[in-house]
Coordinates of C-alpha atoms in Angstrom, one line a residue:
M1 CA 131.1 23.7 104.8
A2 CA 131.7 27.8 105.2
K3 CA 129.1 29.7 106.7
A4 CA 127.7 31.9 103.8
K5 CA 127.9 35.6 105.0
P6 CA 124.3 37.2 106.7
K7 CA 123.2 39.7 103.7
E8 CA 123.7 42.8 105.8
K9 CA 120.5 44.4 105.6
K10 CA 120.0 47.8 104.3
S11 CA 119.6 51.1 106.4
L12 CA 116.2 53.6 105.2
E13 CA 118.7 55.3 104.0
Q14 CA 120.4 53.3 101.6
T15 CA 116.7 51.9 100.8
L16 CA 114.8 55.1 100.2
W17 CA 118.4 55.7 98.1
D18 CA 118.5 52.7 96.1
A19 CA 114.6 53.4 94.6
A20 CA 115.2 56.8 94.5
I21 CA 117.9 56.9 92.0
T22 CA 115.9 55.0 90.1
M23 CA 113.5 57.3 89.1
R24 CA 115.8 59.5 87.8
G25 CA 116.3 59.4 84.7
N26 CA 118.6 60.9 82.3
L27 CA 118.8 63.6 84.7
E28 CA 121.9 64.8 86.1
P29 CA 122.4 64.5 89.5
G30 CA 123.2 68.2 90.2
E31 CA 119.5 69.3 88.8
Y32 CA 118.6 65.4 90.6
K33 CA 118.8 66.4 93.7
H34 CA 117.4 69.6 94.3
V35 CA 114.0 67.3 93.3
V36 CA 114.7 64.5 95.8
L37 CA 115.5 67.0 98.9
G38 CA 112.9 69.3 98.1
L39 CA 110.6 66.7 98.2
V40 CA 111.6 65.1 101.8
F41 CA 111.3 68.7 103.5
L42 CA 108.1 68.9 102.0
K43 CA 107.2 65.8 103.9
Y44 CA 109.0 66.3 106.4
I45 CA 107.1 69.9 107.2
S46 CA 104.0 68.4 106.2
D47 CA 104.3 65.8 108.4
R48 CA 105.2 68.5 111.3
F49 CA 102.7 70.5 110.2
V50 CA 99.4 66.7 110.7
E51 CA 101.5 66.1 113.7
R52 CA 100.5 69.2 115.4
R53 CA 97.2 69.2 114.2
S54 CA 96.4 66.5 115.7
E55 CA 98.4 67.5 118.9
L56 CA 95.9 71.2 119.3
E57 CA 92.8 68.7 118.3
T58 CA 93.7 66.5 121.6
E59 CA 94.0 69.9 123.9
L60 CA 91.1 71.8 122.5
K61 CA 88.7 68.4 122.7
D62 CA 89.9 68.3 126.7
E63 CA 89.3 72.5 127.0
G64 CA 85.4 71.4 126.2
I65 CA 85.8 73.1 122.8
P66 CA 82.4 72.4 120.7
E67 CA 83.1 70.4 117.4
P68 CA 81.5 73.5 115.6
R69 CA 84.3 75.6 116.4
L70 CA 87.6 72.9 116.2
E71 CA 88.2 73.6 112.5
S72 CA 88.6 77.5 112.8
F73 CA 91.2 77.3 115.5
L74 CA 93.5 74.2 113.9
E75 CA 93.9 76.7 111.3
D76 CA 94.8 79.3 113.8
R77 CA 98.0 79.9 112.0
D78 CA 99.6 81.8 115.3
E79 CA 99.0 78.1 117.2
Y80 CA 101.8 76.7 115.2
T81 CA 104.2 78.9 114.5
S82 CA 104.0 79.1 118.9
Q83 CA 105.6 75.9 118.4
N84 CA 108.4 75.7 115.8
V85 CA 106.1 73.9 113.9
F86 CA 106.0 75.6 109.4
W87 CA 102.7 76.7 108.8
V88 CA 101.4 74.2 105.9
P89 CA 98.2 75.6 104.2
E90 CA 96.0 72.8 102.4
H91 CA 97.1 72.2 99.2
A92 CA 100.5 71.9 99.8
R93 CA 100.3 69.7 102.2
W94 CA 101.5 65.9 102.2
E95 CA 98.8 64.4 101.7
H96 CA 96.9 66.5 100.0
L97 CA 100.0 66.1 96.7
Q98 CA 100.4 62.1 97.3
S99 CA 96.2 60.9 96.5
L100 CA 97.2 63.5 93.0
A101 CA 100.6 61.6 92.4
K102 CA 99.0 59.8 89.8
S103 CA 98.2 62.8 87.5
A104 CA 99.9 64.3 84.7
E105 CA 100.0 67.5 86.2
I106 CA 102.2 66.8 89.5
G107 CA 104.8 68.4 88.7
E108 CA 102.7 71.7 88.3
L109 CA 101.6 70.8 92.0
I110 CA 104.3 70.3 93.5
D111 CA 105.6 73.9 92.2
G112 CA 102.4 75.2 93.9
A113 CA 103.0 73.9 96.6
M114 CA 106.2 74.6 97.1
D115 CA 104.5 78.9 96.6
L116 CA 102.0 77.8 99.2
I117 CA 104.4 77.2 102.2
E118 CA 106.9 80.2 101.5
K119 CA 104.5 83.2 100.7
E120 CA 103.2 81.6 104.5
N121 CA 107.1 81.6 105.9
R122 CA 109.0 84.5 105.8
S123 CA 112.2 82.4 106.5
L124 CA 111.6 79.6 103.8
R125 CA 111.6 82.6 101.5
G126 CA 113.5 81.9 98.2
V127 CA 114.8 78.2 99.5
L128 CA 112.5 75.7 98.1
P129 CA 112.3 73.8 94.8
K130 CA 109.7 74.9 92.4
N131 CA 111.4 72.7 89.0
Y132 CA 109.3 70.1 89.7
S133 CA 106.7 71.3 85.7
Q134 CA 110.2 70.9 84.2
E135 CA 110.3 69.3 80.5
G136 CA 112.8 66.9 80.8
L137 CA 111.6 65.7 85.0
D138 CA 109.4 62.6 84.2
K139 CA 105.3 62.9 85.7
R140 CA 105.1 59.2 86.3
K141 CA 108.6 59.0 87.9
L142 CA 108.1 62.1 89.5
G143 CA 104.7 60.1 90.8
E144 CA 106.4 57.3 92.0
L145 CA 108.5 59.2 94.1
V146 CA 106.2 60.9 95.6
D147 CA 104.9 57.8 97.0
L148 CA 108.3 56.4 98.0
I149 CA 109.0 59.3 100.6
G150 CA 104.9 59.4 101.4
C151 CA 105.9 55.8 102.6
I152 CA 108.5 57.1 105.7
G153 CA 106.7 59.2 108.1
F154 CA 109.0 61.5 110.1
T155 CA 106.5 62.7 112.7
T156 CA 108.2 62.1 116.7
T157 CA 106.0 58.9 117.5
D158 CA 106.3 57.2 113.7
D159 CA 108.8 54.5 113.5
H160 CA 111.0 56.2 112.0
G161 CA 111.4 58.8 114.1
S162 CA 112.0 62.6 114.0
D163 CA 113.8 64.9 112.1
D164 CA 116.9 62.4 113.8
V165 CA 116.1 59.7 111.1
L166 CA 115.3 62.9 108.7
G167 CA 118.4 64.5 109.2
R168 CA 120.4 61.4 108.4
V169 CA 118.4 60.7 105.3
Y170 CA 119.1 64.7 103.9
E171 CA 123.0 63.9 105.2
Y172 CA 123.0 60.6 103.7
F173 CA 121.5 61.5 100.0
L174 CA 123.7 64.8 100.2
G175 CA 126.7 62.3 100.0
E176 CA 125.7 60.1 97.6
F177 CA 125.1 62.8 95.7
A178 CA 128.2 64.7 95.9
G179 CA 129.5 60.7 94.9
R180 CA 127.4 60.7 91.4
E181 CA 128.2 64.7 90.8
A182 CA 131.1 65.3 87.9
G183 CA 133.3 68.2 86.8
K184 CA 135.6 70.6 88.3
D185 CA 133.1 72.0 91.4
A186 CA 131.2 68.6 91.6
G187 CA 130.5 68.2 95.3
A188 CA 131.8 71.0 96.2
F189 CA 128.2 72.1 98.9
Y190 CA 129.4 68.8 100.8
T191 CA 132.6 68.4 103.4
P192 CA 132.5 64.4 104.2
R193 CA 131.0 63.7 108.5
S194 CA 134.4 62.2 109.3
V195 CA 135.8 65.4 108.2
V196 CA 133.4 68.0 110.0
K197 CA 133.8 65.8 112.8
T198 CA 137.3 66.3 113.3
L199 CA 137.1 69.9 113.1
V200 CA 133.7 70.1 115.8
E201 CA 135.5 67.5 117.8
M202 CA 138.8 69.5 118.6
L203 CA 137.3 72.5 118.6
E204 CA 134.8 71.8 121.4
P205 CA 131.9 74.4 120.4
Y206 CA 130.1 74.5 123.8
K207 CA 128.8 78.2 123.6
G208 CA 129.0 81.8 122.3
R209 CA 128.4 82.6 117.9
V210 CA 130.0 80.0 115.7
Y211 CA 131.2 80.8 112.0
D212 CA 131.3 79.4 108.1
P213 CA 131.6 82.0 105.8
A214 CA 131.9 79.2 102.6
A215 CA 128.8 77.3 104.4
G216 CA 127.9 74.3 101.6
S217 CA 125.3 72.9 102.3
G218 CA 125.8 73.3 106.7
G219 CA 127.2 70.2 107.8
M220 CA 129.4 72.0 110.3
F221 CA 126.3 73.4 111.5
V222 CA 124.0 70.7 112.0
Q223 CA 127.4 68.8 113.8
S224 CA 128.4 71.8 116.4
A225 CA 124.9 71.3 116.7
E226 CA 125.3 68.0 117.7
F227 CA 128.2 68.2 119.6
V228 CA 126.5 70.6 122.1
K229 CA 123.5 68.2 122.2
A230 CA 126.1 65.5 123.0
H231 CA 127.6 67.2 126.2
G232 CA 124.4 68.5 127.3
G233 CA 124.2 71.4 125.9
K234 CA 120.6 73.2 124.8
Q235 CA 120.9 74.5 120.7
T236 CA 120.5 77.7 122.3
D237 CA 123.8 77.5 123.8
I238 CA 125.7 78.6 119.8
S239 CA 124.7 81.5 117.9
I240 CA 125.1 80.0 113.6
Y241 CA 126.3 82.5 110.9
G242 CA 127.3 81.0 107.5
Q243 CA 127.2 82.4 104.4
E244 CA 127.1 81.3 100.7
Y245 CA 128.2 82.0 97.2
T246 CA 125.9 79.4 94.8
H247 CA 122.9 79.8 95.2
T248 CA 121.2 76.4 95.2
T249 CA 123.6 75.7 97.9
W250 CA 122.8 78.7 99.8
K251 CA 118.7 76.9 99.5
L252 CA 119.7 73.3 100.5
A253 CA 121.6 75.1 103.6
K254 CA 118.4 76.7 104.4
M255 CA 116.6 73.8 104.0
N256 CA 118.6 72.0 106.3
L257 CA 118.9 73.7 108.9
A258 CA 115.8 74.4 109.2
I259 CA 114.7 70.6 109.5
R260 CA 117.0 69.9 112.7
G261 CA 115.6 73.6 114.4
L262 CA 118.5 75.2 114.1
E263 CA 118.7 78.9 113.1
A264 CA 120.7 80.3 111.5
D265 CA 121.7 83.4 109.5
L266 CA 122.7 82.4 107.0
G267 CA 122.6 86.0 104.7
K268 CA 119.2 87.4 102.9
K269 CA 120.6 86.0 99.5
A270 CA 124.3 83.4 98.1
A271 CA 127.5 86.2 97.9
D272 CA 130.5 86.0 97.9
S273 CA 132.2 86.3 101.0
F274 CA 135.4 88.2 99.3
T275 CA 134.2 90.5 97.4
E276 CA 130.3 91.2 99.4
D277 CA 130.9 90.1 103.0
L278 CA 127.3 89.5 104.7
H279 CA 128.2 89.9 108.1
P280 CA 131.3 92.6 108.3
D281 CA 130.9 92.9 112.0
L282 CA 131.2 89.2 113.3
R283 CA 132.9 89.0 115.3
A284 CA 133.4 85.0 116.0
D285 CA 133.7 82.7 119.1
F286 CA 134.4 79.4 116.3
V287 CA 135.0 80.1 112.8
I288 CA 134.4 75.5 110.8
A289 CA 135.0 75.7 107.3
N290 CA 136.3 73.6 104.2
P291 CA 136.8 76.7 102.0
P292 CA 136.3 76.2 97.9
F293 CA 140.3 75.2 97.3
N294 CA 143.2 77.3 95.1
Q295 CA 140.5 79.2 93.5
D296 CA 142.4 80.6 90.8
D297 CA 138.9 83.4 90.4
W298 CA 138.5 84.5 93.8
Y299 CA 140.6 88.1 93.2
Q300 CA 138.6 92.5 92.4
A301 CA 140.7 94.7 92.3
K302 CA 139.1 96.2 94.7
L303 CA 140.0 94.6 97.6
A304 CA 143.8 94.9 96.9
D305 CA 143.6 97.5 100.3
D306 CA 140.6 95.8 102.1
P307 CA 141.9 95.4 105.9
R308 CA 141.8 91.6 105.0
W309 CA 144.7 91.4 104.5
K310 CA 146.5 92.3 108.0
F311 CA 149.9 89.3 106.5
G312 CA 150.5 90.7 103.6
L313 CA 148.4 90.8 100.5
P314 CA 147.1 86.4 98.6
P315 CA 147.8 85.6 95.3
K316 CA 145.8 87.2 92.5
G317 CA 145.6 83.3 91.7
N318 CA 145.0 81.4 94.9
S319 CA 142.6 82.2 97.0
N320 CA 143.7 80.3 99.9
F321 CA 145.7 82.7 102.3
A322 CA 142.3 85.4 101.0
W323 CA 140.3 82.7 103.2
V324 CA 142.5 82.0 106.1
Q325 CA 142.8 85.3 106.7
H326 CA 139.4 86.4 106.5
F327 CA 138.7 83.3 109.0
I328 CA 141.2 85.2 111.4
H329 CA 139.5 88.5 110.9
H330 CA 136.7 87.4 112.2
L331 CA 137.3 86.3 114.9
A332 CA 136.7 87.3 118.5
P333 CA 139.6 88.4 120.1
N334 CA 140.1 85.0 122.4
G335 CA 137.6 83.0 119.0
T336 CA 139.7 80.0 117.7
A337 CA 139.2 78.3 114.3
G338 CA 139.6 75.4 112.5
I339 CA 139.8 74.8 109.0
V340 CA 140.8 72.7 105.3
L341 CA 143.3 73.3 103.1
A342 CA 145.1 71.7 100.5
N343 CA 149.2 70.7 101.5
G344 CA 150.2 73.4 98.7
S345 CA 149.1 76.0 101.5
L346 CA 152.0 74.0 103.9
S347 CA 154.8 75.1 101.9
S348 CA 154.1 77.1 98.5
K349 CA 156.3 79.7 98.3
N350 CA 154.1 81.6 95.1
G351 CA 152.9 84.6 95.3
G352 CA 154.1 85.6 99.0
E353 CA 152.1 83.2 100.3
G354 CA 155.9 82.2 102.3
N355 CA 155.6 85.6 103.8
I356 CA 152.3 85.3 104.8
R357 CA 152.4 81.8 106.5
R358 CA 155.6 83.7 108.0
R359 CA 154.2 86.5 109.6
L360 CA 151.2 84.3 110.7
V361 CA 153.3 82.1 112.8
E362 CA 155.4 84.9 114.1
A363 CA 152.2 86.9 114.8
D364 CA 151.4 83.4 117.4
L365 CA 148.4 82.6 115.6
V366 CA 149.6 79.6 114.1
D367 CA 148.1 77.0 117.4
C368 CA 147.9 73.1 115.2
V369 CA 147.7 71.8 112.5
V370 CA 146.7 68.6 110.6
A371 CA 148.7 66.3 107.6
M372 CA 145.1 64.3 107.1
P373 CA 145.1 60.8 104.1
D374 CA 144.2 61.4 101.3
R375 CA 141.2 60.5 99.5
L376 CA 139.1 61.8 102.1
F377 CA 136.2 64.4 99.6
Y378 CA 134.6 63.0 97.0
N379 CA 134.9 65.5 94.9
T380 CA 139.0 65.3 94.8
G381 CA 141.2 62.3 95.6
I382 CA 144.1 65.3 97.0
P383 CA 145.1 64.7 100.2
V384 CA 144.5 68.2 102.9
S385 CA 145.8 69.7 106.3
L386 CA 143.7 71.0 109.2
W387 CA 144.9 74.5 110.1
F388 CA 143.6 75.4 113.3
F389 CA 144.1 79.1 114.6
S390 CA 143.9 80.9 117.4
K391 CA 143.7 84.0 120.0
N392 CA 145.0 84.9 122.8
R393 CA 147.3 82.3 123.3
H394 CA 148.5 82.9 126.6
G395 CA 145.5 81.7 127.7
N396 CA 141.8 82.2 126.7
G397 CA 140.9 79.4 128.7
H398 CA 143.7 77.1 128.3
R399 CA 147.5 76.9 128.4
E400 CA 149.4 79.4 127.4
R401 CA 150.9 78.6 124.5
R402 CA 152.7 81.4 122.8
G403 CA 155.8 79.8 121.1
E404 CA 154.5 76.2 119.8
V405 CA 152.8 75.0 118.0
L406 CA 152.0 71.1 117.2
F407 CA 151.9 68.7 114.1
M408 CA 150.0 65.7 113.7
D409 CA 150.6 63.5 110.7
A410 CA 147.3 61.3 110.4
R411 CA 147.9 60.4 107.1
N412 CA 148.1 56.3 108.3
L413 CA 144.3 56.8 109.8
G414 CA 141.3 55.9 108.1
T415 CA 139.8 53.3 106.3
M416 CA 138.5 52.8 102.3
E417 CA 134.9 53.4 102.3
T418 CA 134.8 51.9 98.2
R419 CA 138.0 52.0 96.6
K420 CA 137.4 56.4 96.1
L421 CA 136.8 57.5 99.1
R422 CA 138.3 56.7 102.7
V423 CA 136.6 57.4 105.8
L424 CA 138.1 58.4 109.5
D425 CA 135.8 56.5 112.3
D426 CA 135.6 57.6 115.8
A427 CA 138.3 56.3 117.3
D428 CA 140.4 57.8 114.5
V429 CA 138.6 60.9 115.7
A430 CA 139.1 59.9 119.3
K431 CA 142.7 60.6 118.6
I432 CA 143.5 63.2 116.4
A433 CA 141.2 65.2 119.6
D434 CA 142.6 63.9 122.8
T435 CA 145.8 64.8 121.8
Y436 CA 145.3 68.0 120.8
H437 CA 143.2 68.3 123.8
A438 CA 146.3 67.2 126.1
W439 CA 148.2 69.2 124.4
R440 CA 146.3 72.5 124.9
N441 CA 144.2 71.9 128.1
H442 CA 145.7 72.0 131.3
D443 CA 147.2 68.5 132.9
G444 CA 146.6 67.4 129.9
E445 CA 149.8 64.9 129.7
Y446 CA 151.0 65.2 126.6
A447 CA 153.9 63.2 124.9
D448 CA 155.3 63.5 122.2
V449 CA 155.2 60.4 119.8
P450 CA 157.8 60.1 117.1
G451 CA 156.2 60.1 113.3
F452 CA 152.7 61.1 115.2
V453 CA 152.7 64.1 117.0
R454 CA 155.0 66.6 118.1
S455 CA 155.2 70.0 119.0
S456 CA 157.8 72.4 118.4
K457 CA 158.9 76.6 118.9
L458 CA 159.6 78.6 116.6
D459 CA 162.9 78.8 116.5
E460 CA 163.5 75.4 115.0
I461 CA 159.4 75.7 112.1
A462 CA 162.3 79.6 111.4
S463 CA 164.6 77.3 110.4
H464 CA 162.4 75.3 108.3
D465 CA 161.6 78.3 106.4
Y466 CA 158.4 77.8 108.1
V467 CA 157.4 75.2 106.5
L468 CA 154.7 73.4 108.1
T469 CA 154.8 69.8 106.8
P470 CA 153.5 67.6 109.5
G471 CA 155.7 64.6 108.6
R472 CA 159.1 67.6 108.8
Y473 CA 159.1 67.7 112.7
V474 CA 157.3 64.6 113.7
G475 CA 160.2 62.2 112.8
V476 CA 159.3 59.1 112.0
E477 CA 158.0 55.9 114.0
A478 CA 159.6 54.3 115.9
V479 CA 160.4 50.6 115.4
A480 CA 161.0 48.1 118.3
D481 CA 164.8 45.9 117.7
G482 CA 164.0 43.4 120.0
G483 CA 167.3 44.9 121.6
E484 CA 169.7 43.8 119.0
P485 CA 173.0 45.8 119.5
I486 CA 173.5 47.9 116.8
D487 CA 176.7 47.2 115.6
E488 CA 175.3 43.3 114.7
K489 CA 172.4 44.5 113.5
V490 CA 174.3 46.0 110.9
E491 CA 176.6 44.0 110.6
R492 CA 173.4 41.2 109.8
L493 CA 171.8 43.5 107.0
T494 CA 174.8 44.3 105.0
A495 CA 174.8 40.4 105.5
E496 CA 171.0 40.2 104.2
L497 CA 171.6 42.7 101.9
Y498 CA 175.2 41.0 99.3
A499 CA 172.9 37.6 99.8
E500 CA 170.4 39.6 97.7
F501 CA 172.4 40.2 95.1
D502 CA 174.3 37.4 94.7
R503 CA 170.4 35.9 94.4
G504 CA 169.6 38.4 92.0
H505 CA 173.1 37.8 89.9
E506 CA 171.7 33.9 90.0
L507 CA 169.0 34.9 89.0
E508 CA 169.9 36.7 86.1
Q509 CA 172.6 34.8 84.7
T510 CA 169.7 31.7 84.4
I511 CA 167.1 33.8 82.0
R512 CA 170.6 34.9 79.6
E513 CA 170.8 30.6 79.2
R514 CA 166.9 29.9 78.7
L515 CA 166.3 32.3 76.8
G516 CA 170.1 31.3 74.6
D517 CA 167.7 28.8 74.7
L518 CA 164.9 30.6 72.6
S519 CA 167.2 31.3 70.0

């Protein structure tokens, strides 16, 4: 008898999610995510505050501070902010709120706590959700959610770890909410981790200014910081700049970065990167972005003569090449950009897009194009490509690549995690990134691989009328033929084909006869 497969143990994130989603009631996922993620954030900053308070009490006692004077020192906000810990007023602390979780006024109490925290911490003003007293939110279920989140510790000494775990919980919830939302812009605030990781691993943002003008919930910045940390660097090695159009998503990003201790300039508000560029003078070392695909309402008349359109005015009905030129405009002289674009941008000639694409190639800015598998995103099943632009390609720290573009066809990579969603595992990401680095870097030992990757010259690209679809350039995968001579192989395959034709005729005759018997 076959052994039963052992039941897979749920992760902390899955356990929390399963419990939290049962408490959603009739709230839409897009609304409920702010309820849950706001509470997760509040629990985290409260835990860190309490942890710092305990450390401070120990320090003061070791210094011989008498008991009657301890309280005044423990309530000194500078003792917390100097350690990058948010100041949490007494009535906003989790212990206080959880003690009142069964109260009918729990919604008002949480809203009040969020207000208090914003007033005491300038960097959080206008960021925290204050929708807990809304009529549509079941207060009994809200109290249960408070108790659920209350059982998870986020301090550095807890079983569940610290900000790394909170980051995992926060990101897991973002992804799950993205998968459950419906509508045109559903899930647009979140770029799946495997896509973000591919971009970051290819760009290698070890040090410098990192910019994302379509920041969403901040995933590009989080992965960049993780990359730096994984390679022995410090978070302060990169400076983060970003912008986000949707106000609620801007707030998600601010919280997402805050829980990881990442300082970022996301502007003082949400704003449109085209009409209200919050970083007009920024020239970034790295641009990493997943802008909205094919926006048809991006254009305003005042943008007609914008200096960003150096390679041509983008069509009013599609934003893709507006984003491309915005990114390039913000690149430093040796900067590189990695972005996600819908596949239509590879070949479209609508509204002058073909001419813009040609000028980008002729300006020697296009470094690499990667065709990605389909179904990588929660909000769309359409396939996308990764585009890499690089200034100063005769050097910028790597080998001279003028007159060359690397094309990669990665459409066969990835595995289906669900019926709707494909993911790239670490091996897939490494295959793509390592191939790019082998081509780009000095002594990289690069070689073309038919069907997967090819380095092409500009004259070849011109012969394809500047269409940048990787499949046109990489060819087909070489298949082993077992050493069979070509004339013998043709003869054998022809005979097999005729045999199948004969078999088809026999089947057709049999079917006709049986149908005749029925009539």
